[in-house]
Amino acid sequence: AVFVGMAFGAPVWGYIADRIGRRPAFLLCSVVICSFGFGTAAANSFFSLLVLRAVVGFGVSGLPVGFDILAEALPAAGRGAFLLYIEFFW
C-alpha cells in the first residue's frame, strides 16, 4: 500500500513544490506522514490500515524535496560529494 501511494504521490509533490515552494511542500508532506502514520495505530480494520498506509506512502514520495532544499544551501565546491554521501547512506 505504501508503494502504491508513492507511485501516485511523486508527480503530485513535484507539482506542489513548483507551485507553493519546496519548503512548504516538504513541511506539508511531513505533516501528512506524521498524522496518517499515527492514524495507522487507530486503524480498526485491514482496509482502513491499507488506506492509511497508502496515504503515508503518498507523503513519503514528497521527502526527496528535502534533498533539494539541502543542495541549495550547500556551497558549490563540495555539493556533489556531500549529496553523494547522503544518498549512499540513505
CSV table of N, CA, C and O in Angstrom, one decimal:
chain,number,residue,atom,x,y,z
A,1,ALA,N,0.8,-1.2,0.0
A,1,ALA,CA,0.0,0.0,0.0
A,1,ALA,C,0.9,1.3,0.0
A,1,ALA,O,0.5,2.2,-0.6
A,2,VAL,N,2.0,1.2,0.7
A,2,VAL,CA,2.9,2.4,0.8
A,2,VAL,C,3.4,2.7,-0.6
A,2,VAL,O,3.5,3.8,-1.1
A,3,PHE,N,3.8,1.6,-1.3
A,3,PHE,CA,4.4,1.8,-2.7
A,3,PHE,C,3.4,2.3,-3.7
A,3,PHE,O,3.7,3.1,-4.6
A,4,VAL,N,2.1,1.9,-3.5
A,4,VAL,CA,1.1,2.5,-4.4
A,4,VAL,C,0.9,3.9,-4.1
A,4,VAL,O,0.8,4.7,-5.1
A,5,GLY,N,0.9,4.3,-2.9
A,5,GLY,CA,0.8,5.7,-2.5
A,5,GLY,C,1.9,6.5,-3.1
A,5,GLY,O,1.8,7.7,-3.5
A,6,MET,N,3.1,5.9,-3.0
A,6,MET,CA,4.3,6.6,-3.5
A,6,MET,C,4.2,6.8,-5.0
A,6,MET,O,4.6,7.9,-5.5
A,7,ALA,N,3.7,5.9,-5.7
A,7,ALA,CA,3.6,6.0,-7.2
A,7,ALA,C,2.6,7.1,-7.6
A,7,ALA,O,2.9,7.8,-8.6
A,8,PHE,N,1.6,7.3,-6.8
A,8,PHE,CA,0.7,8.3,-7.1
A,8,PHE,C,1.1,9.7,-6.6
A,8,PHE,O,0.8,10.7,-7.1
A,9,GLY,N,1.9,9.7,-5.5
A,9,GLY,CA,2.3,10.9,-4.9
A,9,GLY,C,3.5,11.6,-5.5
A,9,GLY,O,3.6,12.9,-5.4
A,10,ALA,N,4.4,10.9,-6.2
A,10,ALA,CA,5.6,11.5,-6.7
A,10,ALA,C,5.3,12.6,-7.7
A,10,ALA,O,5.8,13.7,-7.5
A,11,PRO,N,4.4,12.5,-8.7
A,11,PRO,CA,4.2,13.6,-9.6
A,11,PRO,C,3.4,14.7,-8.9
A,11,PRO,O,3.6,15.9,-9.2
A,12,VAL,N,2.6,14.4,-7.9
A,12,VAL,CA,1.8,15.4,-7.2
A,12,VAL,C,2.7,16.3,-6.4
A,12,VAL,O,2.6,17.5,-6.4
A,13,TRP,N,3.7,15.7,-5.7
A,13,TRP,CA,4.5,16.5,-4.8
A,13,TRP,C,5.5,17.4,-5.6
A,13,TRP,O,5.8,18.5,-5.2
A,14,GLY,N,5.9,16.9,-6.8
A,14,GLY,CA,6.6,17.8,-7.7
A,14,GLY,C,5.9,19.0,-8.1
A,14,GLY,O,6.4,20.1,-8.1
A,15,TYR,N,4.6,18.8,-8.5
A,15,TYR,CA,3.8,19.9,-8.9
A,15,TYR,C,3.5,20.9,-7.7
A,15,TYR,O,3.6,22.1,-7.8
A,16,ILE,N,3.3,20.3,-6.5
A,16,ILE,CA,3.1,21.1,-5.3
A,16,ILE,C,4.3,21.9,-5.0
A,16,ILE,O,4.2,23.1,-4.7
A,17,ALA,N,5.5,21.3,-5.1
A,17,ALA,CA,6.7,22.0,-4.8
A,17,ALA,C,7.0,23.2,-5.8
A,17,ALA,O,7.5,24.2,-5.4
A,18,ASP,N,6.6,22.9,-7.0
A,18,ASP,CA,6.7,24.0,-8.0
A,18,ASP,C,5.7,25.2,-7.8
A,18,ASP,O,6.1,26.3,-8.0
A,19,ARG,N,4.6,24.8,-7.3
A,19,ARG,CA,3.5,25.8,-7.1
A,19,ARG,C,3.7,26.7,-5.8
A,19,ARG,O,3.6,27.9,-5.8
A,20,ILE,N,3.9,26.0,-4.7
A,20,ILE,CA,4.0,26.7,-3.4
A,20,ILE,C,5.4,26.8,-2.8
A,20,ILE,O,5.6,27.5,-1.8
A,21,GLY,N,6.3,26.2,-3.4
A,21,GLY,CA,7.7,26.2,-2.9
A,21,GLY,C,8.1,24.9,-2.3
A,21,GLY,O,7.3,24.1,-1.9
A,22,ARG,N,9.4,24.7,-2.3
A,22,ARG,CA,10.0,23.4,-1.8
A,22,ARG,C,9.8,23.3,-0.2
A,22,ARG,O,9.4,22.3,0.2
A,23,ARG,N,10.1,24.4,0.5
A,23,ARG,CA,10.0,24.3,1.9
A,23,ARG,C,8.5,24.0,2.4
A,23,ARG,O,8.3,23.1,3.2
A,24,PRO,N,7.5,24.7,1.9
A,24,PRO,CA,6.2,24.4,2.3
A,24,PRO,C,5.7,23.0,1.9
A,24,PRO,O,5.0,22.3,2.6
A,25,ALA,N,6.2,22.6,0.7
A,25,ALA,CA,5.8,21.2,0.3
A,25,ALA,C,6.5,20.2,1.2
A,25,ALA,O,5.8,19.2,1.5
A,26,PHE,N,7.7,20.4,1.6
A,26,PHE,CA,8.4,19.5,2.5
A,26,PHE,C,7.7,19.4,3.8
A,26,PHE,O,7.5,18.3,4.4
A,27,LEU,N,7.3,20.6,4.4
A,27,LEU,CA,6.6,20.6,5.6
A,27,LEU,C,5.2,19.9,5.5
A,27,LEU,O,4.8,19.2,6.4
A,28,LEU,N,4.5,20.2,4.4
A,28,LEU,CA,3.2,19.5,4.2
A,28,LEU,C,3.3,18.0,4.1
A,28,LEU,O,2.5,17.3,4.7
A,29,CYS,N,4.3,17.5,3.4
A,29,CYS,CA,4.5,16.1,3.3
A,29,CYS,C,4.9,15.5,4.6
A,29,CYS,O,4.5,14.4,5.0
A,30,SER,N,5.6,16.2,5.4
A,30,SER,CA,6.0,15.7,6.8
A,30,SER,C,4.7,15.7,7.7
A,30,SER,O,4.6,14.7,8.5
A,31,VAL,N,3.8,16.6,7.5
A,31,VAL,CA,2.6,16.6,8.3
A,31,VAL,C,1.7,15.4,7.9
A,31,VAL,O,1.1,14.7,8.7
A,32,VAL,N,1.7,15.2,6.6
A,32,VAL,CA,0.9,14.0,6.1
A,32,VAL,C,1.4,12.7,6.6
A,32,VAL,O,0.7,11.9,7.1
A,33,ILE,N,2.7,12.6,6.6
A,33,ILE,CA,3.4,11.3,7.0
A,33,ILE,C,3.1,11.1,8.5
A,33,ILE,O,2.7,10.0,9.0
A,34,CYS,N,3.3,12.2,9.3
A,34,CYS,CA,3.2,12.1,10.7
A,34,CYS,C,1.7,11.8,11.2
A,34,CYS,O,1.5,10.9,11.9
A,35,SER,N,0.8,12.6,10.6
A,35,SER,CA,-0.6,12.4,11.1
A,35,SER,C,-1.2,11.1,10.6
A,35,SER,O,-1.8,10.4,11.4
A,36,PHE,N,-1.0,10.7,9.4
A,36,PHE,CA,-1.5,9.4,8.9
A,36,PHE,C,-0.7,8.3,9.4
A,36,PHE,O,-1.3,7.2,9.5
A,37,GLY,N,0.5,8.5,9.7
A,37,GLY,CA,1.3,7.4,10.3
A,37,GLY,C,0.8,7.1,11.7
A,37,GLY,O,0.7,5.9,12.1
A,38,PHE,N,0.5,8.1,12.5
A,38,PHE,CA,-0.1,7.9,13.8
A,38,PHE,C,-1.5,7.3,13.7
A,38,PHE,O,-2.0,6.6,14.5
A,39,GLY,N,-2.2,7.7,12.6
A,39,GLY,CA,-3.5,7.2,12.4
A,39,GLY,C,-3.6,5.7,12.1
A,39,GLY,O,-4.6,5.1,12.4
A,40,THR,N,-2.5,5.2,11.6
A,40,THR,CA,-2.4,3.7,11.4
A,40,THR,C,-2.5,3.0,12.7
A,40,THR,O,-3.0,1.8,12.8
A,41,ALA,N,-2.1,3.6,13.8
A,41,ALA,CA,-2.3,2.9,15.1
A,41,ALA,C,-3.7,2.8,15.5
A,41,ALA,O,-4.1,1.9,16.3
A,42,ALA,N,-4.6,3.6,15.0
A,42,ALA,CA,-6.0,3.6,15.4
A,42,ALA,C,-6.8,2.8,14.3
A,42,ALA,O,-8.1,2.8,14.4
A,43,ALA,N,-6.2,2.2,13.3
A,43,ALA,CA,-6.9,1.5,12.3
A,43,ALA,C,-7.6,0.3,12.9
A,43,ALA,O,-7.1,-0.5,13.6
A,44,ASN,N,-8.9,0.2,12.6
A,44,ASN,CA,-9.7,-0.8,13.2
A,44,ASN,C,-10.1,-1.9,12.2
A,44,ASN,O,-10.8,-2.9,12.6
A,45,SER,N,-9.6,-1.8,11.0
A,45,SER,CA,-9.8,-2.9,10.0
A,45,SER,C,-8.6,-2.9,9.1
A,45,SER,O,-7.8,-2.0,9.0
A,46,PHE,N,-8.5,-4.0,8.4
A,46,PHE,CA,-7.4,-4.2,7.5
A,46,PHE,C,-7.5,-3.2,6.3
A,46,PHE,O,-6.5,-2.6,5.9
A,47,PHE,N,-8.7,-2.9,5.9
A,47,PHE,CA,-8.9,-2.0,4.8
A,47,PHE,C,-8.5,-0.6,5.2
A,47,PHE,O,-7.9,0.1,4.4
A,48,SER,N,-8.9,-0.2,6.4
A,48,SER,CA,-8.5,1.2,6.9
A,48,SER,C,-7.0,1.3,7.0
A,48,SER,O,-6.4,2.3,6.8
A,49,LEU,N,-6.4,0.2,7.5
A,49,LEU,CA,-4.9,0.2,7.6
A,49,LEU,C,-4.3,0.4,6.2
A,49,LEU,O,-3.3,1.2,6.1
A,50,LEU,N,-4.8,-0.3,5.2
A,50,LEU,CA,-4.3,-0.2,3.8
A,50,LEU,C,-4.4,1.3,3.3
A,50,LEU,O,-3.5,1.8,2.7
A,51,VAL,N,-5.6,1.8,3.6
A,51,VAL,CA,-5.8,3.2,3.1
A,51,VAL,C,-4.9,4.2,3.8
A,51,VAL,O,-4.3,5.0,3.1
A,52,LEU,N,-4.8,4.1,5.1
A,52,LEU,CA,-3.9,5.0,5.8
A,52,LEU,C,-2.4,4.8,5.4
A,52,LEU,O,-1.7,5.8,5.3
A,53,ARG,N,-2.0,3.6,5.2
A,53,ARG,CA,-0.6,3.4,4.8
A,53,ARG,C,-0.4,3.9,3.4
A,53,ARG,O,0.7,4.3,3.0
A,54,ALA,N,-1.4,3.8,2.5
A,54,ALA,CA,-1.3,4.4,1.2
A,54,ALA,C,-1.1,5.9,1.2
A,54,ALA,O,-0.3,6.5,0.5
A,55,VAL,N,-1.8,6.5,2.1
A,55,VAL,CA,-1.7,8.0,2.3
A,55,VAL,C,-0.3,8.3,2.9
A,55,VAL,O,0.3,9.3,2.5
A,56,VAL,N,0.2,7.5,3.8
A,56,VAL,CA,1.6,7.6,4.3
A,56,VAL,C,2.6,7.5,3.1
A,56,VAL,O,3.5,8.3,3.0
A,57,GLY,N,2.4,6.6,2.2
A,57,GLY,CA,3.2,6.4,1.0
A,57,GLY,C,3.1,7.6,0.1
A,57,GLY,O,4.1,8.1,-0.4
A,58,PHE,N,1.9,8.2,0.0
A,58,PHE,CA,1.8,9.4,-0.7
A,58,PHE,C,2.6,10.5,-0.2
A,58,PHE,O,3.3,11.3,-0.9
A,59,GLY,N,2.7,10.6,1.2
A,59,GLY,CA,3.5,11.6,1.8
A,59,GLY,C,5.0,11.3,1.7
A,59,GLY,O,5.8,12.2,1.5
A,60,VAL,N,5.3,10.1,1.8
A,60,VAL,CA,6.8,9.7,1.7
A,60,VAL,C,7.4,10.1,0.3
A,60,VAL,O,8.5,10.4,0.2
A,61,SER,N,6.5,10.0,-0.7
A,61,SER,CA,7.1,10.4,-2.0
A,61,SER,C,7.5,11.8,-2.1
A,61,SER,O,8.2,12.2,-3.0
A,62,GLY,N,7.1,12.7,-1.2
A,62,GLY,CA,7.5,14.1,-1.1
A,62,GLY,C,8.8,14.3,-0.4
A,62,GLY,O,9.3,15.5,-0.4
A,63,LEU,N,9.3,13.3,0.3
A,63,LEU,CA,10.5,13.6,1.1
A,63,LEU,C,11.8,13.9,0.3
A,63,LEU,O,12.6,14.7,0.8
A,64,PRO,N,11.9,13.5,-0.9
A,64,PRO,CA,13.1,13.9,-1.7
A,64,PRO,C,13.2,15.4,-1.9
A,64,PRO,O,14.3,16.0,-2.2
A,65,VAL,N,12.2,16.2,-1.7
A,65,VAL,CA,12.2,17.6,-1.8
A,65,VAL,C,13.2,18.2,-0.7
A,65,VAL,O,13.9,19.2,-1.0
A,66,GLY,N,13.3,17.5,0.4
A,66,GLY,CA,14.3,17.9,1.4
A,66,GLY,C,15.7,17.9,0.9
A,66,GLY,O,16.5,18.8,1.3
A,67,PHE,N,16.1,17.0,0.0
A,67,PHE,CA,17.4,16.9,-0.5
A,67,PHE,C,17.7,18.1,-1.4
A,67,PHE,O,18.8,18.7,-1.5
A,68,ASP,N,16.7,18.6,-2.1
A,68,ASP,CA,16.8,19.8,-3.0
A,68,ASP,C,17.0,21.0,-2.1
A,68,ASP,O,17.8,21.9,-2.5
A,69,ILE,N,16.3,21.1,-1.0
A,69,ILE,CA,16.5,22.2,-0.1
A,69,ILE,C,17.9,22.2,0.4
A,69,ILE,O,18.6,23.3,0.5
A,70,LEU,N,18.4,21.1,0.8
A,70,LEU,CA,19.8,21.0,1.3
A,70,LEU,C,20.8,21.3,0.3
A,70,LEU,O,21.8,22.0,0.5
A,71,ALA,N,20.6,20.8,-1.0
A,71,ALA,CA,21.5,21.1,-2.1
A,71,ALA,C,21.6,22.6,-2.3
A,71,ALA,O,22.7,23.1,-2.7
A,72,GLU,N,20.5,23.3,-2.2
A,72,GLU,CA,20.6,24.8,-2.4
A,72,GLU,C,21.4,25.5,-1.3
A,72,GLU,O,21.9,26.6,-1.6
A,73,ALA,N,21.5,24.9,-0.1
A,73,ALA,CA,22.2,25.6,1.0
A,73,ALA,C,23.6,25.2,1.0
A,73,ALA,O,24.4,25.9,1.7
A,74,LEU,N,24.1,24.2,0.3
A,74,LEU,CA,25.5,23.8,0.3
A,74,LEU,C,26.3,24.7,-0.6
A,74,LEU,O,25.8,25.1,-1.6
A,75,PRO,N,27.6,24.8,-0.2
A,75,PRO,CA,28.5,25.6,-1.1
A,75,PRO,C,28.7,24.7,-2.4
A,75,PRO,O,28.8,23.5,-2.3
A,76,ALA,N,28.9,25.4,-3.5
A,76,ALA,CA,29.0,24.7,-4.8
A,76,ALA,C,30.2,23.7,-4.8
A,76,ALA,O,30.2,22.7,-5.5
A,77,ALA,N,31.3,24.1,-4.1
A,77,ALA,CA,32.5,23.3,-4.2
A,77,ALA,C,32.4,21.9,-3.7
A,77,ALA,O,32.9,20.9,-4.3
A,78,GLY,N,31.6,21.7,-2.6
A,78,GLY,CA,31.5,20.4,-2.0
A,78,GLY,C,30.1,19.8,-2.2
A,78,GLY,O,29.9,18.7,-1.6
A,79,ARG,N,29.3,20.4,-3.0
A,79,ARG,CA,27.9,19.9,-3.1
A,79,ARG,C,27.8,18.5,-3.6
A,79,ARG,O,27.0,17.7,-3.0
A,80,GLY,N,28.5,18.2,-4.7
A,80,GLY,CA,28.3,16.9,-5.3
A,80,GLY,C,28.8,15.8,-4.3
A,80,GLY,O,28.1,14.8,-4.2
A,81,ALA,N,29.9,16.0,-3.7
A,81,ALA,CA,30.4,14.9,-2.8
A,81,ALA,C,29.5,14.8,-1.6
A,81,ALA,O,29.2,13.6,-1.2
A,82,PHE,N,29.0,15.9,-1.0
A,82,PHE,CA,28.2,15.8,0.1
A,82,PHE,C,26.9,15.1,-0.2
A,82,PHE,O,26.4,14.2,0.6
A,83,LEU,N,26.2,15.4,-1.3
A,83,LEU,CA,25.0,14.8,-1.6
A,83,LEU,C,25.2,13.3,-2.0
A,83,LEU,O,24.3,12.5,-1.7
A,84,LEU,N,26.3,13.0,-2.6
A,84,LEU,CA,26.6,11.6,-2.8
A,84,LEU,C,26.7,10.8,-1.5
A,84,LEU,O,26.2,9.7,-1.4
A,85,TYR,N,27.4,11.4,-0.5
A,85,TYR,CA,27.5,10.7,0.8
A,85,TYR,C,26.1,10.5,1.4
A,85,TYR,O,25.8,9.4,2.0
A,86,ILE,N,25.3,11.5,1.3
A,86,ILE,CA,23.9,11.4,1.9
A,86,ILE,C,23.1,10.3,1.1
A,86,ILE,O,22.5,9.4,1.8
A,87,GLU,N,23.2,10.2,-0.2
A,87,GLU,CA,22.5,9.2,-0.9
A,87,GLU,C,23.0,7.8,-0.7
A,87,GLU,O,22.3,6.8,-0.7
A,88,PHE,N,24.3,7.8,-0.5
A,88,PHE,CA,25.0,6.5,-0.2
A,88,PHE,C,24.5,5.9,1.1
A,88,PHE,O,24.3,4.7,1.2
A,89,PHE,N,24.4,6.7,2.1
A,89,PHE,CA,24.0,6.2,3.5
A,89,PHE,C,22.5,6.3,3.7
A,89,PHE,O,22.0,6.0,4.8
A,90,TRP,N,21.7,6.8,2.8
A,90,TRP,CA,20.3,6.9,2.9
A,90,TRP,C,19.8,5.5,3.0
A,90,TRP,O,18.9,4.9,3.5
